[in-house]
Tab-separated table of C-alpha atoms and ligand atoms in Angstrom:
chain	number	residue	atom	x	y	z
A	1	MET	CA	123.530	213.293	218.954
A	2	ARG	CA	122.112	211.294	221.880
A	3	PHE	CA	122.015	214.263	224.259
A	4	PRO	CA	119.890	216.606	222.073
A	5	LEU	CA	117.525	213.747	221.265
A	6	PHE	CA	117.076	213.116	224.992
A	7	VAL	CA	116.347	216.800	225.574
A	8	ILE	CA	113.786	216.907	222.766
A	9	LEU	CA	112.043	213.812	224.158
A	10	ALA	CA	112.116	215.168	227.695
A	11	VAL	CA	110.509	218.425	226.604
A	12	ALA	CA	107.969	216.594	224.491
A	13	VAL	CA	106.825	214.283	227.282
A	14	ARG	CA	106.881	216.869	230.101
A	15	PRO	CA	103.420	216.724	231.670
A	16	SER	CA	101.348	219.866	231.334
A	17	VAL	CA	100.495	221.332	234.721
A	18	LEU	CA	96.808	221.360	235.541
A	19	GLU	CA	95.388	224.362	237.210
A	20	ALA	CA	94.184	223.491	240.686
A	21	GLN	CA	90.544	224.359	240.255
A	22	LEU	CA	87.160	222.854	241.066
A	23	THR	CA	85.749	221.354	237.871
A	24	ALA	CA	82.493	219.896	236.602
A	25	ARG	CA	82.196	217.763	233.506
A	26	LEU	CA	79.402	216.361	231.386
A	27	SER	CA	79.938	213.758	228.705
A	28	ALA	CA	78.080	211.311	226.487
A	29	GLY	CA	79.113	208.303	224.487
A	30	ALA	CA	78.841	204.539	224.433
A	31	THR	CA	79.800	201.603	226.637
A	32	MET	CA	80.346	197.994	225.685
A	33	GLY	CA	80.942	195.118	228.025
A	34	THR	CA	81.970	191.492	227.955
A	35	SER	CA	79.303	188.843	228.682
A	36	LEU	CA	77.701	188.594	232.139
A	37	VAL	CA	77.788	184.834	231.643
A	38	ALA	CA	80.291	183.917	228.942
A	39	ASP	CA	80.072	180.767	226.818
A	40	ALA	CA	79.272	178.472	229.744
A	41	ILE	CA	78.402	174.803	229.230
A	42	LEU	CA	74.888	174.022	230.447
A	43	TYR	CA	73.813	170.433	229.706
A	44	ASP	CA	74.443	170.036	225.929
A	45	ASP	CA	74.468	173.744	225.210
A	46	VAL	CA	76.819	176.730	225.242
A	47	VAL	CA	75.018	179.657	226.874
A	48	ALA	CA	75.783	183.336	227.305
A	49	LEU	CA	74.205	186.448	228.755
A	50	LYS	CA	75.218	189.496	226.727
A	51	THR	CA	74.681	193.235	226.839
A	52	SER	CA	74.484	195.413	223.735
A	53	VAL	CA	76.525	198.568	223.104
A	54	ALA	CA	74.913	201.050	225.498
A	55	PRO	CA	74.343	204.787	225.043
A	56	THR	CA	76.040	206.419	228.026
A	57	ILE	CA	75.977	209.717	229.884
A	58	ALA	CA	78.380	210.736	232.652
A	59	ILE	CA	78.620	213.627	235.059
A	60	GLY	CA	81.664	214.286	237.208
A	61	LEU	CA	83.071	216.687	239.771
A	62	GLY	CA	86.794	217.271	240.215
A	63	TYR	CA	88.393	218.547	243.412
A	64	PRO	CA	92.071	219.615	243.429
A	65	ILE	CA	94.287	217.608	245.781
A	66	SER	CA	97.603	219.034	244.532
A	67	ALA	CA	98.883	221.441	241.904
A	68	THR	CA	98.679	218.708	239.265
A	69	HIS	CA	96.230	216.097	240.546
A	70	LYS	CA	92.567	216.056	241.386
A	71	LEU	CA	90.051	213.740	242.974
A	72	LEU	CA	87.239	212.940	240.550
A	73	GLY	CA	83.785	211.708	241.549
A	74	GLU	CA	81.703	210.433	238.658
A	75	LEU	CA	78.232	209.067	237.987
A	76	ARG	CA	77.866	207.119	234.744
A	77	ILE	CA	74.596	205.693	233.401
A	78	ALA	CA	74.419	203.286	230.443
A	79	SER	CA	71.308	201.737	228.894
A	80	ALA	CA	71.825	198.410	227.133
A	81	THR	CA	69.594	195.565	226.038
A	82	LEU	CA	70.152	192.121	227.506
A	83	THR	CA	70.025	188.892	225.506
A	84	GLY	CA	70.327	185.296	226.586
A	85	SER	CA	71.709	182.956	223.964
A	86	GLY	CA	72.253	179.265	223.361
A	87	SER	CA	72.721	177.098	220.300
A	88	ALA	CA	69.005	177.492	219.431
A	89	GLY	CA	69.334	181.286	219.136
A	90	ALA	CA	69.086	184.501	221.125
A	91	ASN	CA	66.285	185.534	223.479
A	92	ASP	CA	65.423	189.123	224.316
A	93	LEU	CA	65.521	189.833	228.068
A	94	GLY	CA	64.639	193.520	227.802
A	95	ALA	CA	66.447	196.705	228.772
A	96	LEU	CA	69.269	196.699	231.293
A	97	ARG	CA	70.505	199.955	232.789
A	98	THR	CA	73.768	200.192	234.707
A	99	ILE	CA	74.614	202.957	237.121
A	100	GLU	CA	78.287	203.347	238.031
A	101	PHE	CA	79.656	205.552	240.756
A	102	SER	CA	83.396	205.901	240.959
A	103	VAL	CA	86.007	207.940	242.775
A	104	MET	CA	89.273	208.322	240.887
A	105	ALA	CA	92.563	210.129	241.107
A	106	GLU	CA	93.276	212.129	237.962
A	107	GLY	CA	96.658	213.409	236.893
A	108	PRO	CA	98.493	214.771	233.880
A	109	LEU	CA	100.260	212.898	231.086
A	110	PRO	CA	102.074	214.178	227.996
A	111	TYR	CA	100.277	215.281	224.827
A	112	HIS	CA	97.265	216.834	226.597
A	113	LEU	CA	96.348	213.490	228.094
A	114	ARG	CA	95.192	212.715	231.627
A	115	PHE	CA	95.016	209.390	233.427
A	116	GLN	CA	92.356	208.304	235.894
A	117	VAL	CA	92.544	205.385	238.343
A	118	GLY	CA	90.171	204.453	241.119
A	119	GLY	CA	87.226	202.340	242.069
A	120	GLY	CA	83.582	202.386	242.942
A	121	ALA	CA	80.455	200.355	242.440
A	122	ILE	CA	78.182	199.304	239.610
A	123	LYS	CA	74.451	198.822	240.107
A	124	TYR	CA	72.440	196.713	237.656
A	125	SER	CA	68.899	197.899	237.038
A	126	PRO	CA	66.880	195.661	234.655
A	127	ALA	CA	63.578	196.888	233.202
A	128	ARG	CA	61.895	193.694	234.418
A	129	ALA	CA	62.724	191.122	237.051
A	130	ALA	CA	63.337	188.141	234.785
A	131	GLY	CA	65.907	185.509	233.978
A	132	ALA	CA	69.141	185.937	235.903
A	133	PHE	CA	67.713	189.114	237.500
A	134	LEU	CA	64.571	187.446	238.872
A	135	ASP	CA	65.539	187.710	242.567
A	136	ASP	CA	67.806	190.739	242.691
A	137	ALA	CA	69.586	193.500	240.783
A	138	PRO	CA	73.035	193.442	242.343
A	139	ILE	CA	75.524	196.157	243.242
A	140	LYS	CA	79.140	195.081	242.681
A	141	PRO	CA	82.439	196.756	243.555
A	142	MET	CA	84.613	197.613	240.570
A	143	VAL	CA	88.023	198.955	239.683
A	144	THR	CA	88.346	201.531	236.972
A	145	ALA	CA	90.983	203.330	234.929
A	146	GLY	CA	90.777	205.838	232.122
A	147	LEU	CA	92.516	208.134	229.746
A	148	ALA	CA	91.269	211.523	228.563
A	149	TRP	CA	92.510	213.767	225.800
A	150	THR	CA	91.766	217.425	226.421
A	151	LYS	CA	91.668	220.567	224.328
A	152	SER	CA	91.100	224.059	225.693
A	153	LEU	CA	88.131	225.750	224.040
A	154	ARG	CA	88.466	228.998	225.999
A	155	PRO	CA	89.699	229.844	229.500
A	156	GLY	CA	87.876	227.654	231.991
A	157	LEU	CA	86.288	225.404	229.348
A	158	GLU	CA	87.777	222.219	227.932
A	159	LEU	CA	86.778	219.629	225.379
A	160	GLN	CA	87.445	216.055	226.521
A	161	VAL	CA	87.573	212.754	224.680
A	162	GLY	CA	87.631	209.974	227.237
A	163	GLY	CA	88.206	206.238	227.292
A	164	ARG	CA	87.281	204.301	230.387
A	165	TRP	CA	87.875	200.693	231.414
A	166	GLY	CA	86.216	198.978	234.345
A	167	LEU	CA	86.331	195.498	235.837
A	168	HIS	CA	83.941	193.823	238.244
A	169	GLU	CA	82.673	190.384	239.151
A	170	PHE	CA	79.126	189.467	238.211
A	171	THR	CA	76.659	187.016	239.675
A	172	THR	CA	73.120	187.260	241.034
A	173	LYS	CA	71.099	185.545	243.746
A	174	THR	CA	69.096	183.834	240.988
A	175	LEU	CA	72.233	182.381	239.397
A	176	GLU	CA	73.507	181.222	242.792
A	177	ARG	CA	70.119	179.670	243.647
A	178	ARG	CA	70.194	177.851	240.307
A	179	GLY	CA	73.542	176.267	241.146
A	180	TYR	CA	75.993	178.659	239.475
A	181	SER	CA	79.241	179.026	241.389
A	182	LEU	CA	82.062	181.592	241.369
A	183	ALA	CA	81.499	184.832	239.427
A	184	GLN	CA	82.045	186.178	235.930
A	185	ARG	CA	84.763	188.772	235.374
A	186	VAL	CA	83.134	191.536	233.354
A	187	HIS	CA	85.255	194.106	231.530
A	188	ARG	CA	83.592	197.286	230.355
A	189	LEU	CA	84.961	199.863	227.944
A	190	GLY	CA	83.403	203.279	227.494
A	191	ILE	CA	84.176	206.085	225.059
A	192	THR	CA	82.778	209.550	225.674
A	193	LEU	CA	82.947	213.097	224.343
A	194	GLY	CA	82.325	215.907	226.791
A	195	VAL	CA	83.154	219.300	228.207
A	196	GLU	CA	84.708	220.350	231.506
A	197	ARG	CA	84.128	223.680	233.179
A	198	ALA	CA	86.578	224.990	235.787
A	199	TRP	CA	86.056	227.574	238.523
B	1	MET	CA	100.886	207.977	242.774
B	2	LYS	CA	103.000	204.806	242.441
B	3	GLY	CA	101.415	203.476	245.624
B	4	ARG	CA	97.934	204.005	244.194
B	5	LEU	CA	98.880	202.270	240.950
B	6	ALA	CA	100.287	199.295	242.855
B	7	CYS	CA	97.068	199.178	244.855
B	8	LEU	CA	94.978	199.095	241.679
B	9	ILE	CA	97.125	196.395	240.091
B	10	SER	CA	96.881	194.195	243.183
B	11	LEU	CA	93.108	194.756	243.313
B	12	VAL	CA	92.821	193.677	239.658
B	13	ALA	CA	94.955	190.610	240.417
B	14	VAL	CA	92.717	189.653	243.359
B	15	THR	CA	89.582	190.196	241.260
B	16	ALA	CA	90.876	188.126	238.366
B	17	CYS	CA	89.694	184.728	239.591
B	18	ALA	CA	87.938	182.025	237.528
B	19	ASP	CA	84.761	182.772	235.558
B	20	ILE	CA	81.253	181.773	236.555
B	21	VAL	CA	80.558	178.024	236.525
B	22	PRO	CA	77.080	176.694	235.636
B	23	PRO	CA	75.572	173.791	237.579
B	24	ALA	CA	76.411	170.221	236.644
B	25	GLN	CA	73.548	167.934	235.607
B	26	ARG	CA	70.938	168.020	238.353
B	27	GLU	CA	68.013	165.849	239.396
B	28	GLY	CA	64.898	165.943	237.250
B	29	TYR	CA	62.601	163.489	235.491
B	30	GLU	CA	61.869	162.174	232.002
B	31	TYR	CA	60.455	164.724	229.542
B	32	ARG	CA	60.685	162.731	226.285
B	33	GLN	CA	57.975	160.475	224.860
B	34	ILE	CA	58.931	157.092	223.446
B	35	LEU	CA	56.610	156.187	220.570
B	36	GLY	CA	57.507	152.838	219.017
B	37	THR	CA	61.118	153.172	217.938
B	38	ASP	CA	60.922	156.988	217.925
B	39	THR	CA	61.913	159.301	220.734
B	40	LEU	CA	59.811	162.453	220.594
B	41	SER	CA	60.996	165.667	222.214
B	42	PHE	CA	59.960	169.264	221.665
B	43	LYS	CA	60.861	172.783	222.764
B	44	TRP	CA	59.827	176.220	221.548
B	45	ASP	CA	62.386	177.700	219.177
B	46	PRO	CA	63.451	181.317	219.976
B	47	SER	CA	62.064	182.373	216.567
B	48	LEU	CA	58.541	181.426	217.770
B	49	LEU	CA	58.695	183.543	220.949
B	50	PRO	CA	56.626	184.940	222.458
B	51	VAL	CA	54.348	181.911	222.168
B	52	LYS	CA	50.800	183.074	221.348
B	53	ILE	CA	48.159	181.666	223.703
B	54	TRP	CA	44.409	182.105	223.333
B	55	ILE	CA	41.835	181.799	226.110
B	56	ALA	CA	38.288	183.187	226.243
B	57	ASP	CA	38.037	186.571	227.985
B	58	ASP	CA	35.426	185.212	230.417
B	59	SER	CA	37.088	181.855	231.050
B	60	PRO	CA	37.436	180.941	234.757
B	61	LEU	CA	40.909	179.650	233.821
B	62	ARG	CA	42.169	183.025	232.547
B	63	SER	CA	43.803	184.320	235.764
B	64	HIS	CA	45.252	180.855	236.439
B	65	LEU	CA	46.729	180.769	232.929
B	66	ILE	CA	48.428	184.130	233.552
B	67	THR	CA	49.880	182.685	236.784
B	68	ALA	CA	51.012	179.530	234.973
B	69	ILE	CA	52.742	181.521	232.195
B	70	SER	CA	54.588	183.589	234.798
B	71	ARG	CA	55.643	180.456	236.721
B	72	TRP	CA	57.138	178.802	233.642
B	73	GLU	CA	58.778	182.008	232.365
B	74	GLN	CA	60.438	182.418	235.752
B	75	ALA	CA	61.896	178.916	235.547
B	76	PHE	CA	64.389	180.124	232.940
B	77	VAL	CA	67.622	182.093	233.299
B	78	TYR	CA	68.171	182.968	229.621
B	79	GLY	CA	64.638	183.937	228.539
B	80	GLU	CA	64.107	180.573	226.814
B	81	PHE	CA	60.301	180.831	227.079
B	82	ARG	CA	57.961	183.790	226.838
B	83	ALA	CA	54.248	183.788	226.071
B	84	THR	CA	51.585	186.349	225.359
B	85	LEU	CA	47.784	186.155	225.292
B	86	VAL	CA	46.168	186.837	221.909
B	87	SER	CA	42.552	187.665	221.104
B	88	ASP	CA	42.333	185.680	217.862
B	89	SER	CA	42.241	181.913	218.412
B	90	SER	CA	43.033	181.235	214.738
B	91	ARG	CA	46.508	182.790	215.255
B	92	ALA	CA	47.258	181.016	218.526
B	93	ASP	CA	50.040	178.483	219.095
B	94	ILE	CA	48.246	177.162	222.193
B	95	ILE	CA	44.467	177.177	222.740
B	96	VAL	CA	43.177	176.853	226.311
B	97	ARG	CA	39.535	175.946	227.027
B	98	ASN	CA	37.501	175.325	230.176
B	99	ALA	CA	35.778	172.292	228.656
B	100	PRO	CA	36.505	168.619	228.025
B	101	PRO	CA	38.038	167.767	224.641
B	102	THR	CA	35.485	167.074	221.893
B	103	SER	CA	37.679	164.914	219.666
B	104	GLY	CA	40.142	162.181	220.414
B	105	ALA	CA	42.597	163.246	217.712
B	106	GLY	CA	46.275	163.746	218.470
B	107	LEU	CA	48.588	162.619	221.250
B	108	ARG	CA	47.055	163.025	224.692
B	109	LEU	CA	48.652	164.040	227.984
B	110	ALA	CA	46.326	163.969	230.957
B	111	ALA	CA	46.170	165.154	234.568
B	112	PHE	CA	43.869	163.903	237.295
B	113	ALA	CA	43.475	166.217	240.268
B	114	SER	CA	40.557	165.771	242.657
B	115	GLN	CA	38.158	168.567	241.637
B	116	CYS	CA	39.179	169.036	238.000
B	117	LEU	CA	40.689	167.216	235.034
B	118	GLY	CA	43.142	168.297	232.393
B	119	GLU	CA	44.260	167.147	228.991
B	120	THR	CA	46.733	168.535	226.487
B	121	THR	CA	46.866	167.306	222.905
B	122	TYR	CA	49.237	167.852	220.018
B	123	GLN	CA	49.458	166.412	216.525
B	124	LEU	CA	52.444	165.261	214.569
B	125	GLY	CA	52.793	167.023	211.211
B	126	SER	CA	52.588	165.352	207.817
B	127	ALA	CA	56.335	165.831	207.289
B	128	PRO	CA	58.650	163.680	209.402
B	129	LYS	CA	59.808	165.062	212.759
B	130	THR	CA	57.300	167.903	212.803
B	131	LEU	CA	54.620	168.963	215.253
B	132	GLN	CA	51.597	170.719	213.808
B	133	LEU	CA	50.501	173.737	215.850
B	134	PRO	CA	48.367	174.522	217.774
B	135	TRP	CA	48.584	172.724	221.086
B	136	ARG	CA	45.169	172.315	222.713
B	137	VAL	CA	44.806	172.487	226.492
B	138	HIS	CA	41.564	171.488	228.196
B	139	VAL	CA	40.903	171.867	231.920
B	140	TRP	CA	37.387	171.227	233.210
B	141	PRO	CA	35.523	170.417	236.455
B	142	ALA	CA	35.451	166.770	237.531
B	143	SER	CA	31.763	167.189	238.482
B	144	ASN	CA	30.716	170.437	240.176
B	145	PRO	CA	32.109	173.658	238.645
B	146	ASN	CA	31.602	175.384	242.025
B	147	ALA	CA	33.198	172.663	244.164
B	148	THR	CA	35.312	173.784	247.122
B	149	GLY	CA	38.939	174.050	246.084
B	150	ILE	CA	38.245	174.099	242.355
B	151	GLN	CA	40.169	177.364	241.864
B	152	ASP	CA	43.268	175.773	243.410
B	153	CYS	CA	42.705	172.731	241.218
B	154	TYR	CA	42.436	174.930	238.108
B	155	ARG	CA	45.643	176.798	238.977
B	156	ILE	CA	47.621	173.592	239.582
B	157	THR	CA	46.206	171.785	236.550
B	158	VAL	CA	46.665	174.716	234.127
B	159	THR	CA	50.306	174.983	235.289
B	160	HIS	CA	50.672	171.216	234.737
B	161	GLU	CA	49.111	171.289	231.262
B	162	LEU	CA	51.162	174.301	230.191
B	163	GLY	CA	54.235	172.299	231.251
B	164	HIS	CA	53.198	169.679	228.682
B	165	ALA	CA	52.808	172.375	226.021
B	166	LEU	CA	56.330	173.617	226.833
B	167	GLY	CA	57.634	170.179	225.912
B	168	ILE	CA	57.367	167.878	228.949
B	169	ILE	CA	55.546	165.285	226.853
B	170	ASN	CA	56.220	161.988	228.628
B	171	ALA	CA	52.668	160.602	228.802
B	172	ASN	CA	53.443	158.429	231.840
B	173	HIS	CA	54.869	161.356	233.822
B	174	ALA	CA	57.812	159.003	234.433
B	175	GLY	CA	59.978	159.975	237.379
B	176	ALA	CA	57.790	162.925	238.470
B	177	LEU	CA	57.067	162.965	242.220
B	178	PRO	CA	54.052	164.309	244.159
B	179	THR	CA	56.146	167.393	244.989
B	180	ASP	CA	56.464	168.176	241.254
B	181	VAL	CA	53.726	170.033	239.390
B	182	MET	CA	54.223	167.556	236.524
B	183	TYR	CA	53.133	164.599	238.709
B	184	ARG	CA	50.294	162.610	237.097
B	185	ASP	CA	47.802	163.593	239.841
B	186	PRO	CA	49.185	167.070	240.484
B	187	VAL	CA	48.882	168.567	243.967
B	188	ALA	CA	51.936	170.884	244.070
B	189	ASP	CA	50.803	174.497	243.638
B	190	GLY	CA	53.914	175.769	241.856
B	191	LEU	CA	57.113	174.504	240.284
B	192	SER	CA	59.577	172.397	242.236
B	193	GLU	CA	63.344	172.505	241.859
B	194	ARG	CA	63.035	169.257	239.886
B	195	ASP	CA	60.452	170.856	237.552
B	196	ARG	CA	62.888	173.734	236.932
B	197	ASN	CA	65.828	171.368	236.427
B	198	THR	CA	63.828	169.291	233.948
B	199	ILE	CA	62.643	172.210	231.822
B	200	GLU	CA	66.151	173.727	231.860
B	201	ARG	CA	67.674	170.433	230.730
B	202	LEU	CA	65.035	170.135	227.966
B	203	TYR	CA	65.704	173.656	226.644
B	204	HIS	CA	69.465	173.054	226.581
B	205	SER	CA	69.338	169.638	224.920
B	206	ARG	CA	68.681	168.601	221.327
B	207	THR	CA	65.040	167.884	220.463
B	208	THR	CA	63.538	165.825	217.647
B	209	LEU	CA	60.334	167.714	216.718
B	210	THR	CA	60.081	171.071	214.953
B	211	ALA	CA	56.906	173.139	215.246
B	212	VAL	CA	55.019	173.819	212.015
B	213	PRO	CA	53.123	177.128	212.253
B	214	ARG	CA	49.422	177.153	211.477
B	215	PRO	CA	48.536	177.798	207.817
C	301	ZN	ZN1	49.994	165.403	232.582
């Protein structure tokens, strides 16, 4: 019985072969992130700098590098609100937009899934220069990985449900000037729904 | 592909260092007021932000008040203080006038610069451990309202008095140096590192007084 079971599993997990075509994709969804300053002790207080769940749009271009893999360049914009909090309560620090640019390798997985791994940069763009963003709005390098589930709608057009994780280190000139040392590891998780067109 | 994955994993491992570390306690000065056996301290609660400040539209202090608000707002990393100007003085949490105080009521905090004088007053509420709004800030000419340097004096003194209304209520200005805007005879045109350290420590420490909104 072990041999047939192995064959069934092997067939089931055989990666689908992507067609080597130039692709463009557009997607929308939401991004959430861990705190930019997380539960840090400042005098007698526990402080944090948090971003809300952010509506997100992403555009990407895929370029075939082999029969099954492609190079994916992506621009992702998310608009959150920023709050500073301590034991007394939360303070509104206004809107905070992030702009991510990443270059990733994308390849096939079983069950109509694709993986993405790569890196890029994230740019913080606050609506007003205040608080931790008084002196600068930094650009930070980041690593990123993702998973996408795809469904063919018609030849050359695909529906995609994507999950994306990113990691970068956060600090600003203001925080450094105010005596903060090291940097905060910030994890970000995005979920999007989109379409991909192939030529 | 395995090589790329290994690369990513090692990059994540390198990135995964310790989290951000805030500063340890840093040099400042006394902000609390000792009154008999009581220690009084005050800060604006987030629920009262933005603090509503009234000043006459034609007041010569108006532009200096806007500068002072911006200076104190910029002293904070977590948005602990924000203020807005309002047109109705009966709704204001802080009232700013270009005239000497007319009554001696309340607890007084003064400033003595060369061309102008300042005073900020507040009143304790009828209930224990309360402060009855509004704060009243007065900044006026020492003698000649057109004296040379009076605009600089107004800007420095309004910043100083607003510092009192933010909660730096030690009437003796204990520990403040001439380089600090909260020095008793203020000459520093802007906040020092010690001013910022003091206000940050105040807003991240327990305080004894709670503001009672105006009826
Ligand atoms: Zn004073």
